[in-house]
Short mmCIF file of C-alpha atoms and ligand atoms in Angstrom, two decimals:
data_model
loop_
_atom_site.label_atom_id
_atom_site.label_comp_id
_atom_site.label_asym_id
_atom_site.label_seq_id
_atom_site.Cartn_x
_atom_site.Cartn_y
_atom_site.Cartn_z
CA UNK W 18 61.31 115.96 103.38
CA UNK W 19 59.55 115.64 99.64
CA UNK W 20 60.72 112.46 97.65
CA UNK W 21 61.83 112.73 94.33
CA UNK W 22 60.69 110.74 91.62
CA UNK W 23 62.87 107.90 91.46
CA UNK W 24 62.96 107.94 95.61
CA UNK W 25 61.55 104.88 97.43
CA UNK W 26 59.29 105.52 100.31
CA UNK W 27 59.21 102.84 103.54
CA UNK W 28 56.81 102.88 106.33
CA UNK W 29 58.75 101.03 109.31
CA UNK W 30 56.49 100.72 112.17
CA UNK W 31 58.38 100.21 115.21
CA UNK W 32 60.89 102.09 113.55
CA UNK W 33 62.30 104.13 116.88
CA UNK W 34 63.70 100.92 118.71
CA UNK W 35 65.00 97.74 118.50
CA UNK W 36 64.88 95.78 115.35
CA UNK W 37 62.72 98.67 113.34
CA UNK W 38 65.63 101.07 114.05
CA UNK W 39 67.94 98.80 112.38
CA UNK W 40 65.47 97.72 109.70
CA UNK W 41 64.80 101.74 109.37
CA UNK W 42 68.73 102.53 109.05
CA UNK W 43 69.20 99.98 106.57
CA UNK W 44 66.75 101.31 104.31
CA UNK W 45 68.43 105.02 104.69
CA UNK W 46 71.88 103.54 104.27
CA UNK W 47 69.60 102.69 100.96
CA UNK W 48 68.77 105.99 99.66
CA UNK W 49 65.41 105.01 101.05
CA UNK W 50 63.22 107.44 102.78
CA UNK W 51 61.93 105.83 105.63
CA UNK W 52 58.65 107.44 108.05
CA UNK W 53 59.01 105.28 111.31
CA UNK W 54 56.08 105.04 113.72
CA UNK W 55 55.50 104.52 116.82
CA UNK W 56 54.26 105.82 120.44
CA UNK W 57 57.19 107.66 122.18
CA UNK W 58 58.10 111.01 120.79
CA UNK W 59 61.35 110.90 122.59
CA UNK W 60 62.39 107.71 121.10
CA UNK W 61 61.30 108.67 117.52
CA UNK W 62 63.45 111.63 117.84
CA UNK W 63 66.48 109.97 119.63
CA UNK W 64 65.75 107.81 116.00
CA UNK W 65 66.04 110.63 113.63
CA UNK W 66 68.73 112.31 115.19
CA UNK W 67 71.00 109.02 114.44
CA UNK W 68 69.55 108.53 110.92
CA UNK W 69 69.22 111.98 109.40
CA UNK W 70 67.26 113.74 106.55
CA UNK W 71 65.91 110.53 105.08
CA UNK W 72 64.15 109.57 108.19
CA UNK W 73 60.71 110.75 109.33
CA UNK W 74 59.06 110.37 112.38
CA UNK W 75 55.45 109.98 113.17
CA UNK W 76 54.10 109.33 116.60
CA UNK W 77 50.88 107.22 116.55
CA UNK W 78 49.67 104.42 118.85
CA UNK W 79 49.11 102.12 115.84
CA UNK W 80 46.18 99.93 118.87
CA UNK W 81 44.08 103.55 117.81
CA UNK W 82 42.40 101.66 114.79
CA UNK W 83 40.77 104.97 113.65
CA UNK W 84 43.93 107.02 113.44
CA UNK W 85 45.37 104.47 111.14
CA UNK W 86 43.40 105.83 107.89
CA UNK W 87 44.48 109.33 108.80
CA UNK W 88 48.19 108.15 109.20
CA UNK W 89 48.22 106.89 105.89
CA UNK W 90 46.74 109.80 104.34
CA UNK W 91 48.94 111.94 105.61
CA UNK W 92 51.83 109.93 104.75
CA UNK W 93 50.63 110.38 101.22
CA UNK W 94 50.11 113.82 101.45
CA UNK W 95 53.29 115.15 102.58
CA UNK W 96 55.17 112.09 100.96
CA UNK W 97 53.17 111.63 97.82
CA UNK W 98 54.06 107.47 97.58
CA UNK W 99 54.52 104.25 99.48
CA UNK W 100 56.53 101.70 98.20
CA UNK W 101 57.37 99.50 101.16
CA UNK W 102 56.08 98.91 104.50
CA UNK W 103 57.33 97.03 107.16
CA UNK W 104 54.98 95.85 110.04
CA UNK W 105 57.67 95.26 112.50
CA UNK W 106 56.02 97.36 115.87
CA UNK W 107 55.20 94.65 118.34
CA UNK W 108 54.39 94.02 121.95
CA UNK W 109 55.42 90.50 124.40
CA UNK W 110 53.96 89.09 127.36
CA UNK W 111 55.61 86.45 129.61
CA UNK W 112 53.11 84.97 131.61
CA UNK W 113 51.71 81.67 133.27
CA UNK W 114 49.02 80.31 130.72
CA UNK W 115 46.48 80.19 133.08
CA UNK W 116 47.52 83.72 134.74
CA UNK W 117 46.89 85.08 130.91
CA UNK W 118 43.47 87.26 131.16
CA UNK W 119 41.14 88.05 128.57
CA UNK W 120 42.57 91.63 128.06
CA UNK W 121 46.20 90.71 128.21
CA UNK W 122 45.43 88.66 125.65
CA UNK W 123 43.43 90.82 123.63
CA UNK W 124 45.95 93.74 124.74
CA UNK W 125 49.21 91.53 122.18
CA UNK W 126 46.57 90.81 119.41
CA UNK W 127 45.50 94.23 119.63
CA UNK W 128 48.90 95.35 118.47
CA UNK W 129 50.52 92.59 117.06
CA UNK W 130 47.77 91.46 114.65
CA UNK W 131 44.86 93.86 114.22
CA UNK W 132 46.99 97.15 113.77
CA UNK W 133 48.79 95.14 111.36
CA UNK W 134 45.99 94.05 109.39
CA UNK W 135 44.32 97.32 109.60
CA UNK W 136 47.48 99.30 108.35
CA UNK W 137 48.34 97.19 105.59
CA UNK W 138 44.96 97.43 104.47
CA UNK W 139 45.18 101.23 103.94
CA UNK W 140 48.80 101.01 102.54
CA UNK W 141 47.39 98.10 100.17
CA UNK W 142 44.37 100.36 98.87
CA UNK W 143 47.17 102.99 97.96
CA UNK W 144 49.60 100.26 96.55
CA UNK W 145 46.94 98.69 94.50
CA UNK W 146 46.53 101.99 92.75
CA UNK W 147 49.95 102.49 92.19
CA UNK W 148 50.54 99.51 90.74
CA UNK W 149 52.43 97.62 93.41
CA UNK W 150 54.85 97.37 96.68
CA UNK W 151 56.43 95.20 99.07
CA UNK W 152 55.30 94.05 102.20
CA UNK W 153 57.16 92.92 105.10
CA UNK W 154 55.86 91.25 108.20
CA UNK W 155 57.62 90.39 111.37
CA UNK W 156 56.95 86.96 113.11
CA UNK W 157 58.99 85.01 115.59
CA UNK W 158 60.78 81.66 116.31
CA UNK W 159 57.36 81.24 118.61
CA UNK W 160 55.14 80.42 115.70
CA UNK W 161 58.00 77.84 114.45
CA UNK W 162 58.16 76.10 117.66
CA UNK W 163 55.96 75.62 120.89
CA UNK W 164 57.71 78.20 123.21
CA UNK W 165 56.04 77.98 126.99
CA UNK W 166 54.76 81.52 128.73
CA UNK W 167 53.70 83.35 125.59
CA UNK W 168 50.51 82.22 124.76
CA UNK W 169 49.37 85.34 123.04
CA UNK W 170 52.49 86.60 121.79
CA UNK W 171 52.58 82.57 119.80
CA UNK W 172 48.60 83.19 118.62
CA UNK W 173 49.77 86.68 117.49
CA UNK W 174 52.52 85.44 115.73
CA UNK W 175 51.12 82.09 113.84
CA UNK W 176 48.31 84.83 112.48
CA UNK W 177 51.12 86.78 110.96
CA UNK W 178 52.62 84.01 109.20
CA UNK W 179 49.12 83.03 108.07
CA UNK W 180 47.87 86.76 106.89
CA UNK W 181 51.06 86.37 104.89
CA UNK W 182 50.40 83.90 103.00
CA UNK W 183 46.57 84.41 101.88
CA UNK W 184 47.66 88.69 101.47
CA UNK W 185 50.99 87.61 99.11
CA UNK W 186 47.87 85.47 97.14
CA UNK W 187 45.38 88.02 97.05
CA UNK W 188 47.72 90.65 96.18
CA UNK W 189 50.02 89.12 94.01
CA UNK W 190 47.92 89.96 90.86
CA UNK W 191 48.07 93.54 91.98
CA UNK W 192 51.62 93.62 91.92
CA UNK W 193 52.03 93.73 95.62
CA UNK W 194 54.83 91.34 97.52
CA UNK W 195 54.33 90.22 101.00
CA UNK W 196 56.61 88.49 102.88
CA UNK W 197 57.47 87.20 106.50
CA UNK W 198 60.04 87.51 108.21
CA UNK W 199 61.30 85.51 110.95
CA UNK W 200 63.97 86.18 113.67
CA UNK W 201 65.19 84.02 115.70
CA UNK W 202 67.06 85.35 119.02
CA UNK W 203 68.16 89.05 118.63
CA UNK W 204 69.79 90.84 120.67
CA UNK W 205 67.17 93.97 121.58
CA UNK W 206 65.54 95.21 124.53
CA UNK W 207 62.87 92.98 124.05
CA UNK W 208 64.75 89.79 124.22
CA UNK W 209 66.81 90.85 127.32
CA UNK W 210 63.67 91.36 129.42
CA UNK W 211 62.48 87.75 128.21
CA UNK W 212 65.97 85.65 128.44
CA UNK W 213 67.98 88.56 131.37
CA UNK W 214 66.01 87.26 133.93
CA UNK W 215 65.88 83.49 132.88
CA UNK W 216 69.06 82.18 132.18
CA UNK W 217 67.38 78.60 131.81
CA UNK W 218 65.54 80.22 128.80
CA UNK W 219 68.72 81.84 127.32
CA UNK W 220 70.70 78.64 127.77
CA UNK W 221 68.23 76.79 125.34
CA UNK W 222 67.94 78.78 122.70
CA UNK W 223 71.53 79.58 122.58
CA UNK W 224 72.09 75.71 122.97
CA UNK W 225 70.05 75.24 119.79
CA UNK W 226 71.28 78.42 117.37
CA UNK W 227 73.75 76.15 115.76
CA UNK W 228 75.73 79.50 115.11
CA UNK W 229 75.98 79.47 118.78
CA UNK W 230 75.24 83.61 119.32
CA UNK W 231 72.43 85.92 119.69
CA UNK W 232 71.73 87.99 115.85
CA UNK W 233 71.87 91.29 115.69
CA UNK W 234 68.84 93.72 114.63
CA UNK W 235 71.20 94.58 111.73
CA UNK W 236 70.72 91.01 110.56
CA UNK W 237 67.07 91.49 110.00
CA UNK W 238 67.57 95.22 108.65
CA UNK W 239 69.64 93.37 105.82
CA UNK W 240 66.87 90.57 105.10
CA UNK W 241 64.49 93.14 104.62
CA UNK W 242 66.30 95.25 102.37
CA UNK W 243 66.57 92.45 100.18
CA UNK W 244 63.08 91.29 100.52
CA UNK W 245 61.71 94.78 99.44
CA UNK W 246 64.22 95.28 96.85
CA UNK W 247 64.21 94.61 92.76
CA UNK W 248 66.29 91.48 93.93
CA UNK W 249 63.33 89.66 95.46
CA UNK W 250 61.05 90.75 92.79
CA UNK W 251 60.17 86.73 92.13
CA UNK W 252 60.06 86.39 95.93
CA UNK W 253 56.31 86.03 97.62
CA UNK W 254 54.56 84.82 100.58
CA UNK W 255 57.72 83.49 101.93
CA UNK W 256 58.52 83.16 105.89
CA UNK W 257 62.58 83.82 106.73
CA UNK W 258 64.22 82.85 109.40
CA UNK W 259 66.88 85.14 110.09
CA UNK W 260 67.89 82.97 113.07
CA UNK W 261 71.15 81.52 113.15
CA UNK W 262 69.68 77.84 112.10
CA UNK W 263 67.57 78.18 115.64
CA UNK W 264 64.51 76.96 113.90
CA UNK W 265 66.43 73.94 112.51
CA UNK W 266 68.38 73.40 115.33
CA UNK W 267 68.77 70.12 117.16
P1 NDP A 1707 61.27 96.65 120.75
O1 NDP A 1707 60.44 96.60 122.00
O2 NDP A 1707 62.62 97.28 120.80
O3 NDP A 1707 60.46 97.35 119.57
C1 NDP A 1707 59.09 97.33 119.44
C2 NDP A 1707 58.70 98.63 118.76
O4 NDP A 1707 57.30 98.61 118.52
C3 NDP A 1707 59.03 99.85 119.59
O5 NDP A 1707 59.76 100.77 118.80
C4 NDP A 1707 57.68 100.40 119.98
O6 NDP A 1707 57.74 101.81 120.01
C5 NDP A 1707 56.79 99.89 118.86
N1 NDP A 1707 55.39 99.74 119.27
C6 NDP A 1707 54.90 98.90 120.22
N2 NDP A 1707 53.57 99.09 120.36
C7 NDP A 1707 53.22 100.05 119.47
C8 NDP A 1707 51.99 100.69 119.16
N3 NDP A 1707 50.85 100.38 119.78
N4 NDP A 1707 51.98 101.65 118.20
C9 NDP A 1707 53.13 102.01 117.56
N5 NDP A 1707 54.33 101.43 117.82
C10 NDP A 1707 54.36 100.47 118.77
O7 NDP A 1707 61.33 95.13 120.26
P2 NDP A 1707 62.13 94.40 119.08
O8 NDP A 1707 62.87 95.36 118.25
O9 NDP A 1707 62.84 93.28 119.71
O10 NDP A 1707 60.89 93.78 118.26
C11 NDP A 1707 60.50 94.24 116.99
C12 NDP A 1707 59.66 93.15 116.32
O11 NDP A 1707 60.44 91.97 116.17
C13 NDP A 1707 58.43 92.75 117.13
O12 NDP A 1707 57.35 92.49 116.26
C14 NDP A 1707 58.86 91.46 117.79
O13 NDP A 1707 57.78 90.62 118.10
C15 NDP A 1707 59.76 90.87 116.72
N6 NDP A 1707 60.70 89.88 117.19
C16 NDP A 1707 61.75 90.19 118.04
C17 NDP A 1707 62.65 89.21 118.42
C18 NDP A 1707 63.83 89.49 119.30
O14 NDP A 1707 64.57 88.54 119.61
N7 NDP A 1707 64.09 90.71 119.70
C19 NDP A 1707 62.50 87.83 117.98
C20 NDP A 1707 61.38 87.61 117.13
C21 NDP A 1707 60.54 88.61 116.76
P3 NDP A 1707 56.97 102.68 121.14
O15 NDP A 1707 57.24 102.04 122.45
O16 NDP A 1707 57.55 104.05 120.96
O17 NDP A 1707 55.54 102.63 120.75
#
């Protein structure tokens, strides 16, 4: 579908599942039109179906570092702007430290951190010309806290918080605003497969959400249609926990 004028754009990658499917609804609840990317066709178009006209899928495998120019440019071409993007696609690992090789670990900062940097550096060479956007990042309660069996998933995570910082510097002279967000326990299919099967683990961070319940992906979908609106236009570099008070929790 062509934008209008006056018609936001969004990028949410990740957009098919999860916490990008709410973050991707929100924004088309918005008025926003909102590309979401990821690998599985079937799940991009299971996506579309429940979100309509405004939403357009693209399947790439966002670990393909050379396809990520050509996504852009496409984007562009059939879109003609990009206001927002979201770099909420993400992969977890739950594994002994020491049982953690050298390509698992590569494997979650392959995803989780280079495909991020590497797509918001072609989005950013657009925005800069444009004069400006938002940019939304998605970290986790494990680069608040020391969480055991997720070594790479915690190193992934504490270099999103940091790229968000020194990019919402760098950028914010160019009119571009990035920002962090961070949940805290939501209830996806990502967090059942890591607290399901480990009620020990679900226990404590239940026991320290002082609102006592898991969020929903809605929750975040909400903070990050504030963060990329006109509402947050004095709001940079910032990391949000959208967790219930988990991160504060005694
Ligand atoms: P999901 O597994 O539901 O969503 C992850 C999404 O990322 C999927 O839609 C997946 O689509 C996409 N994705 C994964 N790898 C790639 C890739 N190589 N290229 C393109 N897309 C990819 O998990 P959540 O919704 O729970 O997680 C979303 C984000 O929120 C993640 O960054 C996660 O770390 C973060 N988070 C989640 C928390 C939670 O409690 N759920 C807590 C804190 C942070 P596909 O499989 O089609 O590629």
């Amino acid at each position: 579908m062509q934008s209008t004028n006056q018609q936001k754009i969004a990028i949410v990658t990740g957009g098919g599942s999860g916490i990008g499917l709410a973050i991707a609804q929100k924004f088309v609840e918005n008025e926003i039109l909102t590309i979401i990317v990821g690998r599985d066709p079937q799940k991009l178009t299971q996506a579309k179906e429940k979100l309509g006209n405004l939403c357009v899928p693209i399947s790439c495998d966002l670990t393909n570092l050379a396809a990520i120019p050509k996504l852009v440019q496409q984007i562009l071409k059939e879109h003609g702007r990009i206001d927002i993007l979201v770099n909420n696609a993400g992969i977890n690992m739950k594994k002994e430290f020491t049982e953690v090789s050298d390509e698992d670990f590569q494997r979650i900062i392959q995803t989780n951190v280079t495909a991020v940097f590497a797509l918001s550096r072609e989005v950013v060479k657009y925005m800069m010309s444009n004069g400006g956007g938002s940019i939304i990042n998605i970290s986790s309660m494990a680069s608040q806290y020391g969480i055991p069996k997720v070594i790479a998933y915690t190193a992934s995570k504490s270099a999103i918080e940091g790229m968000t910082k020194a990019m919402a510097v760098e950028l914010s002279p160019k009119g571009i605003r990035v920002n962090c967000i961070a949940p805290g326990f939501i209830a996806t299919d990502m967090s059942a497969k890591a607290l399901n099967d480990d009620p020990e683990r679900k226990h404590k961070a239940l026991d320290r959400t002082p609102m006592g319940e898991l969020g929903t992906p809605a929750d975040i979908g909400d903070a990050a249609v504030f963060l990329a609106s006109d509402a947050a236009r004095y709001i940079t570099g910032v990391i949000l926990p959208v967790d219930g008070g988990n991160s504060i929790g005694f």
